[in-house]
Coordinates of C-alpha atoms and ligand atoms in Angstrom, one line a residue:
Chain P
M1 CA -0.2 0.2 -0.2
Q2 CA 1.8 3.2 -1.3
P3 CA 1.8 5.8 2.5
F4 CA -0.5 9.2 2.4
T5 CA -1.4 11.3 4.7
Y6 CA -4.6 11.2 7.1
V7 CA -6.7 13.7 7.7
R8 CA -10.2 14.3 9.6
A9 CA -11.8 17.4 8.0
S10 CA -14.0 19.5 10.2
N11 CA -16.9 20.9 7.6
V12 CA -17.8 20.3 4.4
G13 CA -16.8 23.5 3.1
D14 CA -12.8 21.4 4.1
A15 CA -13.5 18.1 3.0
V16 CA -14.3 19.7 -0.6
K17 CA -11.5 22.4 -0.5
A18 CA -9.0 18.8 0.2
L19 CA -11.2 16.6 -2.4
S20 CA -10.7 19.2 -5.6
R21 CA -7.4 18.6 -4.3
G22 CA -7.3 15.3 -5.4
A23 CA -7.5 13.6 -2.1
K24 CA -9.9 10.7 -1.5
L25 CA -12.4 10.9 1.5
L26 CA -13.1 8.3 3.5
A27 CA -16.2 7.4 4.9
G28 CA -16.3 3.8 6.8
G29 CA -13.5 2.6 4.4
T30 CA -14.9 -0.7 4.0
T31 CA -14.3 0.0 0.5
L32 CA -11.7 2.6 0.3
Y33 CA -9.4 0.6 2.1
D34 CA -10.6 -2.3 1.2
L35 CA -8.7 -1.1 -1.9
M36 CA -5.8 0.6 -1.7
K37 CA -4.8 -2.7 0.1
L38 CA -4.9 -4.6 -2.7
R39 CA -2.9 -1.9 -4.7
I40 CA -6.3 -0.8 -7.0
E41 CA -6.8 2.7 -5.3
R42 CA -3.3 4.6 -3.9
P43 CA -4.3 7.7 -2.7
E44 CA -1.9 10.6 -1.2
R45 CA -4.6 12.4 0.9
I46 CA -6.9 10.5 3.0
I47 CA -10.0 12.9 5.0
D48 CA -12.4 10.9 6.7
I49 CA -14.8 12.6 6.7
N50 CA -16.7 10.7 9.4
H51 CA -16.5 13.4 12.2
L52 CA -19.1 15.5 10.4
G53 CA -21.8 15.4 12.6
E54 CA -24.3 16.9 9.9
L55 CA -24.4 14.8 8.1
K56 CA -25.1 12.0 10.2
H57 CA -28.5 12.5 10.2
F58 CA -31.4 10.8 8.3
D59 CA -35.3 12.1 8.9
T60 CA -38.4 9.5 8.0
S61 CA -41.2 10.8 9.1
G62 CA -41.8 13.7 6.5
E63 CA -44.6 13.8 4.7
R64 CA -43.2 14.8 1.0
E65 CA -40.1 13.2 1.5
L66 CA -37.3 10.9 3.7
V67 CA -34.0 12.2 4.2
F68 CA -30.7 10.7 4.8
G69 CA -27.0 12.4 5.0
A70 CA -23.9 10.3 3.5
L71 CA -22.8 9.4 6.9
A72 CA -25.6 7.8 7.8
R73 CA -25.0 4.1 8.8
M74 CA -27.0 1.2 7.2
S75 CA -27.3 -0.6 10.2
E76 CA -28.8 2.1 11.6
V77 CA -30.7 3.3 8.7
A78 CA -32.2 -0.5 7.9
A79 CA -33.1 -1.0 11.4
D80 CA -35.1 2.5 11.5
A81 CA -39.2 1.3 11.9
G82 CA -40.7 4.3 9.6
L83 CA -38.2 3.0 6.7
V84 CA -39.6 -0.7 7.9
R85 CA -43.0 0.4 8.0
D86 CA -43.1 2.6 4.5
Y87 CA -40.5 2.2 2.5
P88 CA -39.4 -1.8 3.1
A89 CA -37.8 -2.1 0.2
I90 CA -35.2 0.3 0.9
S91 CA -34.6 -1.3 4.8
E92 CA -34.2 -4.6 2.5
S93 CA -31.9 -3.4 0.6
L94 CA -29.7 -2.5 3.4
W95 CA -29.6 -5.7 5.9
R96 CA -29.8 -8.3 3.1
A97 CA -26.0 -6.3 2.0
A98 CA -22.5 -7.2 3.8
S99 CA -22.6 -8.3 6.8
Q100 CA -23.7 -6.4 10.3
Q101 CA -20.0 -5.5 11.5
L102 CA -19.7 -3.6 7.8
R103 CA -23.3 -2.0 7.9
N104 CA -22.2 -0.5 11.0
M105 CA -19.0 1.0 9.7
A106 CA -21.1 1.9 5.9
S107 CA -22.0 4.9 5.4
L108 CA -24.7 5.3 3.0
G109 CA -23.0 7.9 0.4
G110 CA -20.1 5.2 0.3
N111 CA -22.2 3.0 -0.3
L112 CA -23.5 4.1 -3.6
L113 CA -20.1 4.5 -4.5
Q114 CA -18.5 1.3 -3.8
R115 CA -16.7 -0.1 -6.5
T116 CA -17.3 -3.2 -8.4
R117 CA -16.5 -7.0 -7.1
C118 CA -15.2 -8.2 -10.5
P119 CA -12.2 -10.5 -10.0
Y120 CA -11.0 -9.1 -13.0
F121 CA -10.9 -5.6 -11.6
R122 CA -10.1 -6.6 -7.2
G123 CA -6.8 -9.4 -9.0
G124 CA -4.6 -6.2 -9.7
E125 CA -1.5 -6.5 -12.3
P126 CA -1.7 -10.0 -13.7
Y127 CA -5.0 -8.9 -15.5
A128 CA -6.3 -6.9 -17.5
C129 CA -8.6 -4.2 -17.0
N130 CA -10.2 -1.4 -18.4
K131 CA -11.8 0.0 -15.3
R132 CA -8.6 -0.2 -13.6
D133 CA -5.9 0.8 -16.3
P134 CA -7.8 2.5 -18.8
G135 CA -6.6 1.1 -22.1
S136 CA -5.3 -2.7 -21.5
G137 CA -8.6 -4.4 -22.5
C138 CA -11.3 -6.5 -20.9
A139 CA -9.5 -9.9 -18.9
A140 CA -13.3 -11.4 -18.8
A141 CA -13.8 -10.9 -22.5
E142 CA -11.8 -14.5 -22.4
G143 CA -11.9 -15.0 -18.9
L144 CA -14.6 -16.8 -16.7
D145 CA -18.1 -14.5 -17.5
R146 CA -20.0 -16.2 -14.0
G147 CA -20.9 -12.9 -12.5
Q148 CA -20.3 -10.4 -15.7
A149 CA -23.0 -8.3 -16.3
L150 CA -25.8 -9.4 -18.7
L151 CA -27.2 -5.7 -19.1
G152 CA -25.4 -2.6 -20.2
A153 CA -22.2 -4.3 -20.9
S154 CA -19.3 -2.8 -23.6
P155 CA -16.8 -4.2 -25.7
S156 CA -14.4 -2.9 -23.0
C157 CA -16.1 -3.9 -19.9
S158 CA -18.6 -5.9 -18.5
A159 CA -18.2 -5.3 -15.0
V160 CA -21.5 -5.8 -12.8
Y161 CA -22.1 -2.3 -10.5
P162 CA -22.8 -4.8 -7.0
G163 CA -24.7 -2.1 -4.6
D164 CA -27.7 -3.6 -3.6
F165 CA -29.3 0.4 -1.8
A166 CA -28.8 2.1 -5.0
A167 CA -30.8 -1.2 -6.9
A168 CA -33.8 0.0 -4.5
L169 CA -33.0 4.1 -5.1
V170 CA -33.6 3.3 -8.9
A171 CA -36.5 2.0 -9.0
F172 CA -38.1 5.3 -6.6
D173 CA -37.1 8.4 -8.5
A174 CA -34.7 8.9 -5.3
E175 CA -32.5 13.1 -5.4
I176 CA -28.8 13.0 -4.4
D177 CA -27.6 16.3 -3.3
V178 CA -24.0 17.4 -4.5
V179 CA -21.8 20.1 -3.6
G180 CA -18.5 21.4 -4.5
P181 CA -16.3 23.9 -5.6
G182 CA -19.0 25.6 -7.2
G183 CA -21.6 25.1 -4.9
E184 CA -24.8 23.1 -4.5
R185 CA -26.5 20.8 -7.0
V186 CA -29.5 18.1 -6.9
L187 CA -29.2 15.0 -9.3
P188 CA -31.5 12.7 -10.0
F189 CA -30.1 9.5 -8.7
E190 CA -30.7 7.6 -11.6
E191 CA -27.9 9.8 -13.7
L192 CA -25.6 9.1 -11.0
H193 CA -24.3 5.6 -12.8
R194 CA -22.7 5.8 -16.3
E195 CA -22.9 2.4 -18.4
P196 CA -19.1 1.8 -19.0
A197 CA -19.3 2.2 -22.9
D198 CA -15.8 3.4 -23.7
T199 CA -14.5 5.0 -20.4
P200 CA -15.1 2.4 -17.4
Q201 CA -13.1 4.0 -15.9
K202 CA -15.5 7.3 -15.4
E203 CA -18.2 5.7 -13.2
T204 CA -20.3 8.5 -12.1
T205 CA -21.5 12.1 -13.9
L206 CA -19.7 13.1 -10.5
E207 CA -17.5 16.6 -11.1
P208 CA -13.9 16.2 -9.3
G209 CA -14.2 18.0 -6.2
E210 CA -18.1 17.3 -5.7
M211 CA -18.8 15.1 -2.3
I212 CA -22.6 13.2 -2.4
V213 CA -24.4 14.9 1.2
R214 CA -28.1 13.9 1.7
I215 CA -29.7 11.6 -0.1
R216 CA -33.4 11.8 -1.4
I217 CA -36.2 9.8 -1.7
P218 CA -40.1 10.9 -2.2
V219 CA -42.8 9.3 -0.4
T220 CA -45.1 7.6 -2.2
P221 CA -48.1 4.6 -1.7
L222 CA -45.9 2.8 -4.0
G223 CA -43.5 2.5 -1.0
R224 CA -45.4 0.8 2.0
A225 CA -46.6 -2.2 -1.2
S226 CA -42.8 -2.6 -1.8
T227 CA -40.2 -5.9 -1.6
F228 CA -36.0 -6.4 -2.6
L229 CA -35.5 -9.5 -2.8
K230 CA -31.8 -10.8 -3.5
V231 CA -30.7 -14.5 -4.6
R232 CA -27.4 -15.5 -4.4
D233 CA -25.1 -18.4 -4.2
R234 CA -25.6 -18.7 0.0
E235 CA -28.6 -17.2 2.2
S236 CA -27.0 -14.2 3.6
Y237 CA -23.0 -12.5 3.0
A238 CA -23.0 -12.7 -1.1
F239 CA -23.6 -10.5 -3.2
A240 CA -26.2 -10.7 -5.5
L241 CA -26.6 -13.0 -8.2
A242 CA -29.6 -11.0 -8.9
S243 CA -32.1 -8.7 -7.0
A244 CA -35.0 -6.8 -7.9
A245 CA -36.2 -3.7 -6.1
V246 CA -40.4 -3.5 -7.0
A247 CA -43.5 -1.9 -5.4
L248 CA -47.5 -1.7 -6.6
E249 CA -49.8 0.1 -6.3
M250 CA -53.6 -1.5 -7.3
D251 CA -56.8 -0.1 -8.3
G252 CA -59.2 -3.7 -7.1
D253 CA -57.1 -5.9 -8.9
V254 CA -55.5 -3.8 -11.5
V255 CA -51.7 -2.5 -11.2
R256 CA -52.7 1.6 -11.4
D257 CA -48.9 1.7 -10.8
A258 CA -45.5 -0.3 -10.5
R259 CA -41.7 0.6 -10.0
V260 CA -39.3 -2.6 -11.5
A261 CA -35.7 -2.6 -10.8
V262 CA -32.7 -4.4 -10.8
G263 CA -29.5 -5.2 -9.2
G264 CA -26.5 -7.6 -9.6
L265 CA -26.9 -7.9 -13.6
A266 CA -26.2 -4.7 -14.9
T267 CA -23.5 -2.7 -15.0
R268 CA -25.1 0.1 -12.9
P269 CA -28.3 0.7 -11.2
W270 CA -30.9 -0.4 -13.9
R271 CA -34.4 0.8 -14.0
A272 CA -36.9 -1.0 -16.2
R273 CA -39.4 1.1 -17.5
A274 CA -40.7 -0.9 -20.1
A275 CA -41.7 -3.4 -17.4
E276 CA -43.8 -1.0 -15.3
R277 CA -45.7 0.1 -18.7
L278 CA -46.3 -3.3 -19.0
L279 CA -48.2 -3.8 -15.6
I280 CA -50.0 -0.3 -15.4
G281 CA -53.7 -0.3 -16.2
R282 CA -52.9 -4.4 -16.0
R283 CA -55.2 -6.7 -14.1
F284 CA -52.2 -7.9 -11.8
D285 CA -51.2 -12.5 -11.9
E286 CA -48.2 -14.5 -11.9
S287 CA -48.4 -14.7 -16.1
A288 CA -48.3 -10.1 -15.7
A289 CA -45.4 -11.0 -13.2
R290 CA -44.0 -13.4 -15.5
A291 CA -44.3 -10.7 -18.0
A292 CA -42.9 -8.1 -16.2
G293 CA -39.7 -10.0 -15.6
E294 CA -39.6 -11.0 -18.7
A295 CA -39.2 -7.0 -20.3
A296 CA -36.7 -6.1 -17.8
L297 CA -34.5 -8.7 -18.8
D298 CA -35.0 -8.2 -22.0
G299 CA -31.8 -6.5 -24.2
A300 CA -30.0 -9.6 -21.7
I301 CA -27.0 -10.7 -23.4
P302 CA -25.2 -13.7 -22.4
G303 CA -21.6 -15.4 -22.5
R304 CA -20.4 -17.9 -21.7
S305 CA -22.0 -19.4 -18.5
N306 CA -23.9 -16.3 -16.8
A307 CA -26.8 -16.9 -20.0
F308 CA -28.4 -18.6 -16.5
R309 CA -28.6 -15.2 -15.0
I310 CA -31.3 -14.3 -17.5
E311 CA -34.4 -16.3 -16.3
L312 CA -32.7 -16.1 -12.7
G313 CA -33.7 -12.2 -12.9
I314 CA -37.0 -12.7 -15.0
R315 CA -37.7 -15.0 -11.4
T316 CA -36.5 -12.7 -9.3
V317 CA -38.7 -9.7 -10.7
T318 CA -42.1 -12.5 -10.9
D319 CA -41.6 -13.8 -7.2
A320 CA -40.7 -10.2 -6.0
L321 CA -44.1 -8.4 -8.0
M322 CA -46.1 -11.5 -5.8
T323 CA -44.6 -9.9 -2.5
A324 CA -45.5 -6.9 -3.3
R325 CA -49.2 -7.9 -4.2
Q326 CA -49.8 -8.9 -0.7
R327 CA -48.4 -5.9 0.2
A328 CA -50.3 -3.8 -1.7
Chain K
M1 CA -5.8 13.7 21.4
T2 CA -1.9 14.4 20.5
G3 CA -2.4 12.9 17.5
T4 CA -5.0 14.4 16.2
V5 CA -4.3 16.0 13.0
T6 CA -6.3 18.5 11.5
L7 CA -6.8 20.2 8.2
S8 CA -4.6 23.3 9.0
Q9 CA -1.9 21.1 10.6
A10 CA -1.7 18.7 7.5
Q11 CA 1.6 18.4 7.0
P12 CA 3.4 18.2 3.1
R13 CA 3.4 14.3 1.6
R14 CA 6.1 12.4 2.6
A15 CA 7.7 9.1 1.5
T16 CA 6.7 7.8 4.8
A17 CA 3.9 8.7 6.5
S18 CA 4.0 8.1 9.9
L19 CA 1.0 9.0 12.4
S20 CA 1.0 9.9 16.0
V21 CA -1.9 7.5 17.9
T22 CA -4.5 7.8 21.0
L23 CA -6.2 4.5 21.6
M24 CA -8.6 3.3 24.2
V25 CA -8.3 -0.5 24.0
N26 CA -10.4 -2.0 27.7
G27 CA -10.5 1.0 29.6
A28 CA -6.5 1.5 28.6
I29 CA -5.3 4.4 27.0
H30 CA -2.2 3.1 25.0
D31 CA 0.0 6.0 23.0
L32 CA 1.2 4.7 19.4
F33 CA 3.6 6.1 17.2
I34 CA 3.2 3.8 13.9
D35 CA 3.0 4.1 10.4
V36 CA -0.5 5.5 8.9
R37 CA -1.1 2.6 6.7
T38 CA -1.7 0.4 9.9
S39 CA -4.9 -1.2 10.4
L40 CA -6.8 -1.1 13.4
L41 CA -5.8 -5.2 13.5
D42 CA -2.0 -4.9 13.2
A43 CA -2.3 -2.1 16.1
L44 CA -3.6 -4.0 18.7
R45 CA -1.6 -7.8 17.1
E46 CA 1.7 -6.0 16.5
H47 CA 2.0 -2.8 18.4
I48 CA -0.3 -3.5 22.3
G49 CA -0.1 -7.1 21.8
L50 CA -3.6 -8.3 22.4
T51 CA -3.6 -10.9 19.9
G52 CA -6.9 -12.4 20.2
A53 CA -9.0 -11.1 17.5
K54 CA -7.0 -13.0 14.8
K55 CA -6.1 -11.9 11.6
G56 CA -8.3 -14.7 9.0
C57 CA -8.9 -12.2 5.5
D58 CA -7.5 -9.0 6.0
H59 CA -10.7 -8.0 3.3
G60 CA -14.1 -7.4 5.5
Q61 CA -15.0 -11.0 4.7
C62 CA -14.1 -13.2 7.6
G63 CA -15.7 -11.6 10.9
A64 CA -12.2 -13.0 12.6
C65 CA -10.6 -9.9 13.9
T66 CA -14.5 -8.2 15.2
V67 CA -13.9 -5.9 17.4
H68 CA -16.4 -3.7 19.4
I69 CA -16.0 0.1 18.6
D70 CA -18.3 2.5 21.3
G71 CA -19.7 -0.9 21.6
R72 CA -20.7 -2.1 18.0
R73 CA -19.3 -4.5 16.0
V74 CA -16.8 -3.5 13.3
V75 CA -14.1 -5.2 11.4
S76 CA -10.6 -4.0 12.6
C77 CA -9.0 -5.0 9.0
L78 CA -11.0 -2.6 7.4
T79 CA -10.6 0.5 10.3
L80 CA -7.1 2.4 9.9
A81 CA -5.9 2.4 13.6
A82 CA -5.7 7.1 12.9
Q83 CA -9.9 6.2 12.6
A84 CA -10.2 4.8 16.0
Q85 CA -8.6 7.8 18.1
G86 CA -11.1 8.9 20.7
Y87 CA -13.4 6.1 20.6
D88 CA -13.0 3.2 23.4
V89 CA -12.7 0.0 21.3
G90 CA -13.3 -3.4 22.8
T91 CA -11.5 -6.9 22.4
I92 CA -12.3 -10.2 23.7
E93 CA -9.2 -9.4 26.6
G94 CA -11.4 -7.5 28.2
L95 CA -14.9 -9.7 28.5
Q96 CA -12.8 -11.2 31.2
G97 CA -14.1 -10.7 35.1
V98 CA -12.3 -8.3 37.6
D99 CA -12.5 -12.1 39.0
G100 CA -11.2 -13.4 35.6
A101 CA -14.7 -15.1 35.5
L102 CA -15.3 -15.7 31.7
H103 CA -17.9 -13.9 30.6
P104 CA -21.8 -15.7 29.6
M105 CA -21.3 -15.6 26.0
Q106 CA -17.5 -17.3 26.8
Q107 CA -18.9 -19.8 28.7
A108 CA -22.1 -20.6 26.2
F109 CA -19.5 -21.2 23.8
I110 CA -17.5 -23.9 25.9
D111 CA -20.4 -25.5 27.0
H112 CA -22.5 -25.3 23.5
D113 CA -19.2 -27.2 22.0
A114 CA -19.4 -24.4 19.8
L115 CA -16.1 -24.0 18.4
Q116 CA -13.1 -27.2 16.8
C117 CA -9.6 -25.1 15.9
G118 CA -10.6 -21.8 17.2
Y119 CA -9.4 -19.2 15.4
C120 CA -13.0 -17.8 14.6
T121 CA -13.7 -17.8 18.1
P122 CA -12.5 -14.9 19.8
G123 CA -14.4 -13.2 16.5
Q124 CA -17.4 -15.5 16.5
I125 CA -18.1 -14.6 20.7
M126 CA -17.8 -10.1 19.8
S127 CA -20.2 -10.8 17.1
A128 CA -22.5 -12.7 19.0
I129 CA -22.4 -10.7 22.0
A130 CA -23.5 -7.9 20.0
C131 CA -26.1 -10.0 18.1
V132 CA -27.7 -10.1 21.9
Q133 CA -27.8 -6.7 22.7
E134 CA -28.5 -5.4 19.1
G135 CA -32.0 -7.6 19.6
H136 CA -31.1 -9.5 16.6
A137 CA -31.1 -13.3 18.6
K138 CA -34.9 -13.5 18.6
S139 CA -35.3 -16.4 17.2
L140 CA -32.4 -18.7 15.1
D141 CA -32.7 -18.1 11.7
E142 CA -32.2 -14.2 13.0
I143 CA -29.3 -15.0 14.4
R144 CA -27.9 -16.9 11.6
E145 CA -28.5 -13.9 9.0
Y146 CA -27.1 -11.7 11.7
M147 CA -24.2 -13.9 12.6
S148 CA -23.3 -14.9 8.9
G149 CA -20.2 -12.2 8.7
N150 CA -18.0 -14.8 10.9
L151 CA -17.0 -17.4 8.7
C152 CA -15.9 -21.0 10.5
R153 CA -13.7 -23.1 8.6
C154 CA -14.7 -25.9 10.8
G155 CA -18.0 -25.9 10.4
A156 CA -18.8 -25.3 14.2
Y157 CA -22.6 -23.4 13.0
V158 CA -24.4 -25.5 15.4
G159 CA -22.7 -24.9 18.4
I160 CA -22.9 -22.0 18.0
V161 CA -26.1 -20.5 17.2
A162 CA -26.4 -22.6 20.7
A163 CA -25.0 -20.9 22.8
I164 CA -26.4 -18.0 21.2
E165 CA -29.8 -18.7 21.7
D166 CA -28.7 -20.2 25.3
V167 CA -27.3 -16.7 26.5
A168 CA -29.8 -15.1 24.5
A169 CA -32.8 -16.1 26.2
R170 CA -31.1 -15.8 29.5
T171 CA -30.5 -12.7 29.4
Q172 CA -34.0 -11.2 27.0
G173 CA -35.2 -13.1 30.2
Ligands
LIG401 C1 -17.2 -8.4 2.4 C2 -18.1 -7.4 2.2 C3 -19.0 -7.8 1.6 C4 -19.8 -7.2 1.1 N1 -21.2 -6.8 0.5 C5 -22.4 -5.9 -0.7 C6 -23.7 -6.8 0.1 O1 -23.9 -7.7 0.1 N2 -24.4 -5.9 -0.9 C7 -23.8 -4.6 -1.2 O2 -24.7 -3.9 -1.5 N3 -22.7 -3.8 -0.5 C8 -21.4 -5.3 0.1 N4 -20.2 -4.8 0.1 C9 -19.9 -3.3 -0.4 C10 -20.5 -2.2 1.2 O3 -22.0 -2.2 1.4 C11 -19.4 -1.0 0.8 O4 -18.2 -1.2 0.9 C12 -19.8 0.4 1.8 O5 -21.1 0.1 2.0 C13 -19.1 1.6 1.7 O6 -19.3 2.3 2.4 P1 -18.5 3.2 3.1 O7 -18.9 4.1 4.0 O8 -17.0 2.0 4.1 O9 -17.2 3.6 2.2 P2 -15.3 4.1 2.3 O10 -15.0 3.0 1.3 O11 -15.2 5.0 3.5 O12 -16.3 5.1 0.6 C14 -15.9 5.1 -0.5 C15 -16.2 5.2 -2.3 O13 -17.1 6.3 -1.8 C16 -15.7 8.3 -1.6 N5 -16.9 8.6 -1.1 C17 -17.3 8.7 0.5 N6 -18.1 9.3 1.1 C18 -18.5 10.0 0.4 C19 -19.1 11.1 0.6 N7 -20.5 11.5 0.8 N8 -19.8 11.8 -0.8 C20 -18.9 11.7 -2.5 N9 -17.4 10.5 -2.3 C21 -17.8 9.8 -1.0 C22 -14.8 7.2 -1.5 O14 -13.7 8.5 -1.7 C23 -14.3 6.3 -2.1 O15 -14.2 5.8 -2.6 C24 -19.6 -5.3 1.3 C25 -18.3 -5.3 1.4 C26 -17.3 -5.9 2.1 C27 -16.1 -5.3 2.8
LIG402 S1 -9.9 -10.6 9.3 FE1 -10.9 -8.8 8.9 S2 -13.1 -9.4 8.1 FE2 -11.1 -11.6 7.7
LIG403 S1 -13.1 -23.3 15.2 FE1 -12.5 -23.7 13.4 S2 -12.7 -21.9 12.0 FE2 -14.1 -21.8 13.3

């Protein structure tokens, strides 16, 4: 690991100033420090933002929106009684991620900016990786692709965006507040992450020097009938092979409104609007749910050994919608 | 707080960066002068001499290094030692009573045969104590879910879950 200087920021202004001079922010450190040990992140300066008390609060009691400071911890937010009642999908996306130790450390802001678990990205030097080392190629193209993305991949990169919380946020039109050298701006969460195209090293639309200070989720009747379903190689403590964040608002048996997003399958948080359009105005039953699942995976391109995750994704969306129906 | 660096005191980059850090571990204060890259786990094991917390993976994946910070369980391998300054760090060595009595969770691990080689055990016990305190030990399924961050290569899971269930039943009455 490369040596660095360690500094504690005492206000957001200091943090942004240091950030725009090339420092890295340290929140929970569960992504950053891990990747520093692998020599994939090599910051020269680290700004510890854990003492910015103003960013630790969250409030789920608002009538218009839920507000989360970027330093709110995953474990505390997941356990919030208001969130469990009004937005179960968000709570589930948090407590089904990582372990309780990691959730006690990890912040919501850091969570959104966690990096891919692609083994060739994490494996370092011996492997070509356009995300880690632009222009070097992609070892996954000829390598093991069981875990690679089926949606949103490009010839230069098929690394999955692994975060569960983001999969849920993208379904519910969340916004983030960002502070940079030029002041504060609002960014629709859906616009934060980019598809790799031919610049997989550019993962977000944040400008140099910008930090996330808040995440806001609008209150909607859909929230209560939402769910997050995560399918993995083991029952707990693993990244998703496929996940779905869905919600329904019903008018009798007919769907008045719907939300569908998938996780674990795509290169970025993935909203499936085609699936939503298919459900809205239609009588809900299992075949409608299955049709929505198929629409969500429409355009999926299989590699050599990950084609099973298309059917898995369809079934994950279908099952999640059946659960949401029971809550609606 | 001797080791705290504020922005205004930030030093220009140097070839090797060392840092004074004051850690409070099990109620005792330790003044350390360490490489800035040192994890809390390495600070405990290599600098303070508390070798209870174990290094399994060094990447947050196994839970063998679990300790408490202000009573909450964390993995010490992904915590910078510098980050821990100003907090209360609790390790397995701090569990024993002044009379040498074992913590009820330690005793339960013995009673339920919840270990074989013992390498994962300090992390399991620190995690288990927090699991009960958090109120996440109300059913076997909940214990399994909230203990999933602690792996055991010997597969002592049946005994581990039984030990936690036992302590939870006695604690929650
Ligand atoms: C073993 C293991 C298993 C895991 N399993 C899962 C899982 O199943 N599902 C899942 O979703 N995640 C999982 N994770 C990932 C984990 O959730 C993330 O590492 C964590 O949420 C990151 O948050 P942090 O606060 O620790 O971020 P940090 O590591 O502190 O920061 C991450 C990145 O974001 C930047 N950053 C931090 N805060 C801000 C901010 N406010 N504004 C701008 N930039 C910022 C940092 O500079 C850094 O580049 C797992 C991690 C590990 C180690
Ligand atoms: S050594 Fe820390 S989690 Fe494995
Ligand atoms: S007792 Fe050997 S690893 Fe758990």
